[in-house]
Coordinates of C-alpha atoms in Angstrom, one line a residue:
Chain P
M29 CA -101.3 3.2 23.2
G30 CA -103.4 0.2 22.2
I31 CA -102.9 -3.4 22.8
K32 CA -101.0 -3.6 19.5
G33 CA -98.6 -0.9 20.5
L34 CA -98.0 -2.7 23.8
L35 CA -97.3 -6.0 22.0
Y36 CA -94.9 -4.3 19.7
N37 CA -93.0 -2.6 22.6
F38 CA -92.7 -5.7 24.6
H39 CA -91.5 -7.7 21.6
L40 CA -88.9 -5.1 21.2
F41 CA -88.0 -5.2 24.9
S42 CA -87.7 -9.0 24.7
L43 CA -85.4 -8.7 21.8
V44 CA -83.2 -6.1 23.6
L45 CA -83.0 -8.4 26.7
L46 CA -82.1 -11.4 24.5
L47 CA -79.3 -9.4 22.9
V48 CA -78.0 -8.1 26.2
G49 CA -78.0 -11.7 27.6
F50 CA -76.2 -12.9 24.6
L51 CA -73.6 -10.1 24.5
G52 CA -72.8 -10.4 28.2
S53 CA -72.0 -14.1 28.2
V54 CA -69.4 -14.6 25.5
Q55 CA -66.5 -14.0 27.8
G56 CA -66.7 -10.3 27.5
R57 CA -66.5 -10.2 23.7
L58 CA -69.0 -9.1 21.2
P59 CA -70.4 -11.8 19.0
S60 CA -70.8 -9.2 16.3
I61 CA -67.0 -9.0 15.8
K62 CA -66.6 -9.4 12.0
K63 CA -64.5 -12.3 10.9
P64 CA -62.2 -11.7 7.9
D65 CA -62.6 -13.4 4.6
P66 CA -60.9 -16.8 5.0
D67 CA -59.2 -16.2 1.7
D68 CA -57.2 -13.4 3.3
A69 CA -54.8 -15.6 5.2
A70 CA -52.6 -12.8 6.6
V71 CA -55.6 -10.8 7.9
T72 CA -57.3 -13.8 9.3
A73 CA -54.1 -14.8 11.1
R74 CA -53.6 -11.3 12.6
W75 CA -57.3 -11.1 13.5
L76 CA -57.0 -14.4 15.4
V77 CA -54.0 -13.2 17.3
S78 CA -55.4 -9.8 18.0
H79 CA -58.8 -10.9 19.3
N80 CA -57.6 -13.7 21.6
V81 CA -56.2 -13.1 25.1
W82 CA -55.0 -16.6 25.9
G83 CA -53.6 -19.7 24.2
V84 CA -51.4 -22.7 24.7
L85 CA -47.6 -22.2 24.7
N86 CA -45.7 -25.4 23.8
T87 CA -42.1 -26.1 24.8
I88 CA -39.8 -29.1 25.0
S89 CA -40.0 -30.4 28.6
S90 CA -36.6 -31.2 30.1
D91 CA -38.4 -32.6 33.2
L92 CA -40.4 -35.1 31.0
G93 CA -37.6 -36.4 28.8
G94 CA -38.1 -34.1 25.9
A95 CA -41.9 -34.4 25.6
P96 CA -43.8 -31.6 24.1
F97 CA -45.4 -29.6 26.9
G98 CA -48.3 -27.3 26.4
N99 CA -49.3 -24.7 29.0
V100 CA -52.2 -22.3 29.2
V101 CA -50.9 -18.7 29.1
S102 CA -52.2 -15.2 28.6
F103 CA -50.6 -13.1 25.9
S104 CA -50.9 -9.8 23.9
D105 CA -49.5 -8.6 20.6
G106 CA -50.0 -4.9 21.4
L107 CA -52.3 -2.3 22.7
P108 CA -56.0 -3.0 21.9
G109 CA -56.4 -2.1 18.2
K110 CA -52.6 -1.7 17.7
G111 CA -51.2 -5.2 17.6
V112 CA -48.0 -6.1 15.8
G113 CA -48.6 -9.8 15.4
I114 CA -45.8 -10.9 17.7
P115 CA -47.2 -12.6 20.9
F116 CA -45.7 -11.4 24.2
F117 CA -46.0 -13.3 27.4
Y118 CA -45.5 -12.6 31.2
L119 CA -43.9 -15.8 32.6
T120 CA -42.1 -16.9 35.8
T121 CA -39.5 -19.6 36.0
L122 CA -41.5 -21.0 38.9
D123 CA -43.5 -22.5 36.0
P124 CA -42.0 -25.2 33.7
T125 CA -42.7 -23.3 30.4
A126 CA -40.2 -20.5 31.1
R127 CA -37.7 -22.9 32.5
N128 CA -38.0 -25.1 29.4
A129 CA -37.5 -22.1 27.1
M130 CA -34.3 -21.2 29.0
E131 CA -32.9 -24.7 28.1
D132 CA -34.4 -25.1 24.6
E133 CA -36.0 -22.1 22.8
R134 CA -38.0 -24.1 20.4
A135 CA -41.7 -23.4 21.0
S136 CA -45.1 -23.0 19.4
F137 CA -48.1 -21.0 20.3
T138 CA -51.6 -22.2 19.5
I139 CA -54.9 -20.3 19.5
S140 CA -58.4 -21.0 18.3
E141 CA -61.2 -18.9 16.9
Y142 CA -63.6 -20.8 19.2
P143 CA -63.2 -18.5 22.3
I144 CA -63.8 -15.4 20.2
G145 CA -67.4 -16.6 19.7
T146 CA -67.6 -16.4 15.9
C147 CA -67.6 -20.2 15.2
G148 CA -71.4 -20.4 15.7
N149 CA -72.5 -24.0 15.9
K150 CA -69.4 -25.3 14.2
D151 CA -67.3 -27.8 16.0
P152 CA -63.9 -26.4 17.3
E153 CA -62.1 -29.0 15.1
N154 CA -64.1 -28.0 12.0
P155 CA -61.6 -26.4 9.6
S156 CA -63.9 -23.4 9.1
C157 CA -63.6 -22.6 12.9
A158 CA -60.1 -21.1 12.4
K159 CA -57.0 -22.1 14.4
I160 CA -53.4 -21.0 14.2
T161 CA -50.1 -22.2 15.4
L162 CA -47.1 -19.9 15.4
T163 CA -43.8 -21.8 15.6
G164 CA -40.4 -20.3 16.5
K165 CA -38.2 -19.4 19.4
L166 CA -39.4 -18.3 22.8
K167 CA -37.0 -15.6 24.1
V168 CA -36.7 -13.5 27.2
V169 CA -37.2 -9.8 26.4
D170 CA -34.3 -7.7 27.7
K171 CA -35.9 -5.9 30.7
K172 CA -34.2 -2.6 30.0
S173 CA -35.1 -2.5 26.3
K174 CA -37.8 -0.5 24.5
E175 CA -39.3 -3.8 23.6
A176 CA -39.8 -4.6 27.3
E177 CA -41.8 -1.3 27.6
F178 CA -43.9 -2.3 24.6
A179 CA -44.5 -5.8 26.0
K180 CA -45.5 -4.3 29.4
S181 CA -48.0 -1.9 28.0
A182 CA -49.3 -4.6 25.5
L183 CA -49.8 -7.2 28.2
F184 CA -51.0 -5.0 31.1
S185 CA -53.6 -3.2 28.9
K186 CA -55.3 -6.5 28.1
H187 CA -54.6 -8.3 31.3
M188 CA -55.2 -5.7 34.0
E189 CA -54.4 -8.0 37.0
M190 CA -50.8 -8.7 35.8
K191 CA -49.5 -5.4 37.2
D192 CA -50.4 -6.8 40.7
W193 CA -48.8 -10.2 40.3
P194 CA -46.2 -11.0 43.0
I195 CA -42.8 -9.3 42.5
D196 CA -41.0 -12.1 44.3
H197 CA -42.1 -14.5 41.5
D198 CA -39.8 -12.8 39.2
F199 CA -42.1 -12.6 36.2
Q200 CA -40.3 -11.7 33.0
F201 CA -41.5 -10.7 29.5
F202 CA -41.0 -13.2 26.8
K203 CA -41.8 -13.1 23.1
L204 CA -42.2 -15.7 20.4
E205 CA -39.9 -15.0 17.4
I206 CA -42.0 -16.5 14.7
E207 CA -40.4 -18.7 12.1
S208 CA -43.4 -20.5 10.6
I209 CA -47.1 -20.3 10.6
F210 CA -49.7 -23.0 10.5
L211 CA -53.2 -21.6 9.8
I212 CA -56.4 -23.5 9.1
D213 CA -59.3 -21.2 8.4
W214 CA -61.3 -23.2 5.8
F215 CA -61.5 -26.5 4.1
G216 CA -58.6 -27.7 2.0
G217 CA -55.7 -27.8 4.4
P218 CA -53.4 -25.2 5.9
K219 CA -53.1 -21.8 4.2
P220 CA -49.8 -20.9 2.7
L221 CA -48.6 -17.9 4.8
T222 CA -45.1 -16.6 5.2
V223 CA -43.9 -14.7 8.3
E224 CA -43.3 -11.7 6.1
Q225 CA -46.9 -11.7 4.8
Y226 CA -48.2 -12.2 8.4
L227 CA -46.1 -9.4 9.9
H228 CA -46.9 -7.0 7.1
P229 CA -50.4 -7.6 5.7
K230 CA -51.2 -5.4 2.7
L231 CA -52.0 -1.8 3.7
N232 CA -55.5 -1.9 2.4
K233 CA -56.2 -4.9 4.7
L234 CA -54.9 -3.2 7.8
A235 CA -58.0 -1.0 7.8
F236 CA -60.1 -4.1 8.4
L237 CA -57.9 -5.2 11.3
M238 CA -57.9 -1.8 13.0
G239 CA -61.6 -1.4 12.6
A240 CA -62.5 -4.8 13.8
R241 CA -60.1 -5.2 16.7
I242 CA -60.8 -5.1 20.4
Chain E
M10 CA -106.9 -10.9 30.0
G11 CA -106.5 -7.2 31.1
I12 CA -103.5 -5.0 30.4
K13 CA -101.9 -6.1 33.7
G14 CA -102.1 -9.7 32.7
L15 CA -100.5 -8.9 29.3
L16 CA -97.8 -6.9 31.1
Y17 CA -97.1 -9.9 33.4
N18 CA -97.0 -12.4 30.5
F19 CA -94.6 -10.3 28.5
H20 CA -92.3 -9.7 31.4
L21 CA -92.2 -13.4 31.9
F22 CA -91.6 -13.9 28.2
S23 CA -88.7 -11.4 28.2
L24 CA -87.2 -13.2 31.1
V25 CA -87.4 -16.6 29.4
L26 CA -85.8 -15.1 26.3
L27 CA -83.0 -13.5 28.3
L28 CA -82.4 -16.9 30.0
V29 CA -82.4 -18.7 26.7
G30 CA -80.1 -16.2 25.1
F31 CA -77.7 -16.5 28.1
L32 CA -77.7 -20.3 28.3
G33 CA -77.4 -20.7 24.6
S34 CA -74.3 -18.6 24.2
V35 CA -71.9 -20.1 26.7
Q36 CA -70.8 -22.6 24.1
G37 CA -73.7 -24.9 25.0
R38 CA -72.9 -25.0 28.7
L39 CA -74.7 -23.9 31.8
P40 CA -73.0 -20.9 33.5
S41 CA -74.2 -22.4 36.8
I42 CA -71.8 -25.4 36.6
K43 CA -70.3 -25.9 40.0
K44 CA -66.6 -26.0 40.3
P45 CA -65.0 -28.5 42.6
D46 CA -63.0 -27.6 45.6
P47 CA -59.4 -26.8 44.4
D48 CA -58.0 -29.0 47.2
D49 CA -59.6 -32.0 45.5
A50 CA -57.0 -32.3 42.8
A51 CA -58.3 -35.5 41.2
V52 CA -61.9 -34.3 41.1
T53 CA -60.8 -30.9 39.7
A54 CA -58.7 -32.6 37.0
R55 CA -61.5 -34.9 36.0
W56 CA -64.0 -32.1 36.0
L57 CA -61.8 -30.0 33.7
V58 CA -61.5 -32.9 31.3
S59 CA -65.2 -33.8 31.5
H60 CA -66.5 -30.2 30.9
N61 CA -64.3 -29.2 28.1
V62 CA -64.9 -30.1 24.5
W63 CA -61.6 -28.9 22.9
G64 CA -58.0 -28.3 23.8
V65 CA -54.5 -28.2 22.3
L66 CA -52.8 -31.4 21.4
N67 CA -49.1 -31.2 21.3
T68 CA -46.7 -33.4 19.4
I69 CA -43.1 -33.3 18.2
S70 CA -43.1 -32.0 14.7
S71 CA -41.0 -33.9 12.2
D72 CA -41.7 -31.2 9.5
L73 CA -40.3 -28.5 11.8
G74 CA -37.1 -30.1 13.0
G75 CA -38.4 -31.6 16.2
A76 CA -40.2 -28.4 17.4
P77 CA -43.1 -28.8 19.8
F78 CA -46.3 -28.4 17.7
G79 CA -49.7 -27.6 19.3
N80 CA -52.9 -28.0 17.4
V81 CA -56.5 -27.2 18.3
V82 CA -58.6 -30.4 18.5
S83 CA -61.9 -31.6 19.8
F84 CA -62.0 -34.5 22.3
S85 CA -64.1 -36.5 24.6
D86 CA -63.5 -38.7 27.6
G87 CA -66.8 -40.5 27.4
L88 CA -70.5 -40.0 27.1
P89 CA -71.8 -36.9 28.8
G90 CA -71.8 -37.6 32.6
K91 CA -69.9 -40.8 32.1
G92 CA -66.3 -39.8 31.4
V93 CA -63.4 -42.1 32.1
G94 CA -60.7 -39.4 32.2
I95 CA -58.8 -40.6 29.1
P96 CA -59.1 -38.1 26.2
F97 CA -60.1 -39.6 22.8
F98 CA -59.6 -37.8 19.5
Y99 CA -60.8 -38.1 15.9
L100 CA -57.9 -37.2 13.7
T101 CA -56.8 -37.6 10.1
T102 CA -53.2 -38.0 8.8
L103 CA -54.0 -35.1 6.4
D104 CA -53.2 -33.1 9.5
P105 CA -49.7 -32.9 11.0
T106 CA -50.7 -33.9 14.5
A107 CA -51.7 -37.4 13.6
R108 CA -48.7 -37.8 11.3
N109 CA -46.3 -36.6 14.0
A110 CA -47.8 -39.1 16.5
M111 CA -47.2 -41.9 14.0
E112 CA -43.5 -41.1 14.1
D113 CA -43.1 -40.1 17.7
E114 CA -45.9 -40.9 20.2
R115 CA -44.8 -38.4 22.8
A116 CA -47.6 -35.9 23.3
S117 CA -49.4 -33.7 25.7
F118 CA -52.9 -32.4 25.8
T119 CA -53.7 -29.0 27.4
I120 CA -57.0 -27.6 28.5
S121 CA -58.2 -24.6 30.4
E122 CA -61.0 -23.8 32.8
Y123 CA -61.5 -20.5 31.0
P124 CA -63.9 -21.8 28.2
I125 CA -66.1 -23.5 30.8
G126 CA -67.0 -20.0 32.0
T127 CA -66.3 -20.5 35.7
C128 CA -63.2 -18.2 36.0
G129 CA -65.3 -15.1 36.4
N130 CA -63.1 -12.0 36.0
K131 CA -59.9 -13.8 36.7
D132 CA -57.2 -13.8 34.0
P133 CA -56.8 -17.0 32.1
E134 CA -53.2 -17.2 33.4
N135 CA -54.3 -16.7 37.1
P136 CA -53.5 -19.9 39.0
S137 CA -57.0 -20.0 40.4
C138 CA -58.4 -20.2 36.8
A139 CA -57.5 -23.9 36.5
K140 CA -55.4 -25.5 33.7
I141 CA -54.3 -29.1 33.1
T142 CA -51.8 -30.7 30.9
L143 CA -51.9 -34.5 30.4
T144 CA -48.6 -35.8 29.1
G145 CA -48.1 -39.3 27.6
K146 CA -48.3 -41.2 24.4
L147 CA -50.7 -40.5 21.5
K148 CA -51.9 -43.8 20.1
V149 CA -54.2 -45.0 17.4
V150 CA -57.1 -47.0 18.7
D151 CA -57.5 -50.3 16.9
K152 CA -60.6 -49.7 14.8
K153 CA -62.0 -53.2 15.4
S154 CA -61.7 -53.0 19.2
K155 CA -64.3 -52.4 21.9
E156 CA -62.3 -49.3 22.7
A157 CA -62.9 -47.9 19.2
E158 CA -66.7 -48.3 19.8
F159 CA -66.3 -46.5 23.1
A160 CA -64.3 -43.7 21.4
K161 CA -66.8 -43.4 18.7
S162 CA -69.8 -43.0 21.0
A163 CA -67.8 -40.7 23.4
L164 CA -66.8 -38.4 20.5
F165 CA -69.9 -38.4 18.4
S166 CA -72.2 -37.8 21.4
K167 CA -70.3 -34.5 22.2
H168 CA -69.4 -33.6 18.6
M169 CA -72.4 -34.2 16.6
E170 CA -71.0 -33.2 13.2
M171 CA -68.1 -35.7 13.4
K172 CA -70.3 -38.5 12.1
D173 CA -70.6 -36.6 8.8
W174 CA -66.9 -35.8 8.3
P175 CA -65.6 -37.0 4.9
I176 CA -64.9 -40.7 4.8
D177 CA -62.1 -40.2 2.3
H178 CA -60.1 -38.2 4.8
D179 CA -59.5 -41.4 6.7
F180 CA -60.2 -40.1 10.2
Q181 CA -59.1 -42.5 13.0
F182 CA -59.7 -42.6 16.7
F183 CA -56.7 -41.8 18.9
K184 CA -56.2 -41.7 22.6
L185 CA -53.7 -40.2 25.0
E186 CA -52.2 -42.8 27.3
I187 CA -51.5 -40.6 30.2
E188 CA -48.2 -40.9 32.0
S189 CA -48.1 -37.7 34.0
I190 CA -50.4 -34.8 35.0
F191 CA -49.7 -31.1 35.5
L192 CA -52.6 -29.4 37.2
I193 CA -52.7 -25.8 38.4
D194 CA -56.0 -25.0 40.2
W195 CA -54.8 -22.6 42.9
F196 CA -51.9 -20.6 44.1
G197 CA -48.8 -22.5 45.3
G198 CA -47.7 -24.4 42.2
P199 CA -48.8 -27.6 40.5
K200 CA -50.9 -30.0 42.5
P201 CA -49.3 -33.4 43.1
L202 CA -51.6 -35.9 41.3
T203 CA -50.7 -39.4 40.2
V204 CA -52.3 -41.0 37.1
E205 CA -53.8 -43.6 39.4
Q206 CA -55.4 -40.9 41.6
Y207 CA -56.7 -39.2 38.5
L208 CA -58.2 -42.3 36.9
H209 CA -59.7 -43.5 40.1
P210 CA -60.9 -40.6 42.2
K211 CA -62.3 -41.7 45.6
L212 CA -65.8 -43.1 45.4
N213 CA -67.3 -40.4 47.5
K214 CA -66.0 -37.8 45.1
L215 CA -67.4 -39.5 42.0
A216 CA -70.9 -38.4 43.1
F217 CA -69.8 -34.8 42.6
L218 CA -68.4 -35.5 39.2
M219 CA -71.5 -37.3 38.0
G220 CA -73.8 -34.7 39.5
A221 CA -71.9 -31.7 38.0
R222 CA -71.1 -33.2 34.7
I223 CA -72.7 -32.3 31.4

């Protein structure tokens, strides 16, 4: 191998290293995840929910005179690649969010495209760096129901440590019953998107979701 | 230069590229950022606010019958390395958050340690992956005041594209007047932390903040 061959190989090696460094540092996610067309509001919304693992859950605070109270929580809408669009949570009433929901179910759940790593150099507030707020009612899932089994596998598959969280903290499964959706994924204001469209995106779009999901 | 010299230089080159790839992909932040001792509640809180560039701003939605409404926003508490702890925002009333605040100032602002990159493999909901919610009143900053100048330099220095956002969208500076603080940075529930302690951490702790800040 001549000098040119060596040069070529080491350039290649450098590129591989660069790529490995890049892939390994975006919070465990691949930056090559394909973002849906912003015109597909339902698919973009489901993609955002499917690819994120945490967000901010907002309730009305009884401790703080009815103020809106946001709290960082982990969530899952299903097994990896098999989400249903409904966010499930694993919360304890030792924390104010679950206590608030017991008194007043009104809640919203907000997530950003930014942590997924697909916003590039765009500012997190730039409308083309997508964000979604699902508004509705935060409800306890009946622990003996099929839905609780679903919530458990959905959450524990994406949040491995949850299965070891202290039993005496009385964690329960909660879900957000979605009543309205606020999605910004491009310039021009929020995208019109009904709960029905969100929960049942057209069949030909589902392929995209399944293929691109974690 | 012989083959050995070439090999050495290209190894070095690869390492530099790897490092550049790594540093450049953690949302513009250094992965070596040092996290404060969780026992120092005030310093941890200020560190969280200083090192994050976005969060979820929660208001009471007049459009949604008084539901708590979270929205992804960018913010800044000061020039890099010179934060004051008060989050400033650049919002337009084309967006519901600013409109909500005009009708009801009650608000909270929630940020997570997770995007900083210092939570390691911990789940975002794990109490040792810190989170903070500042609750208070969301107020417009008088555009002719010194405070508006401060807000402008604080925001535009950390969010370069803001200076080019459309003038006809009538963006205004807002700030959260903090009334209470909810901080989780370790096991054992929220840390007691007064607004006074948060705004004026002990002098000997400030050195840490300044040294470790962006």
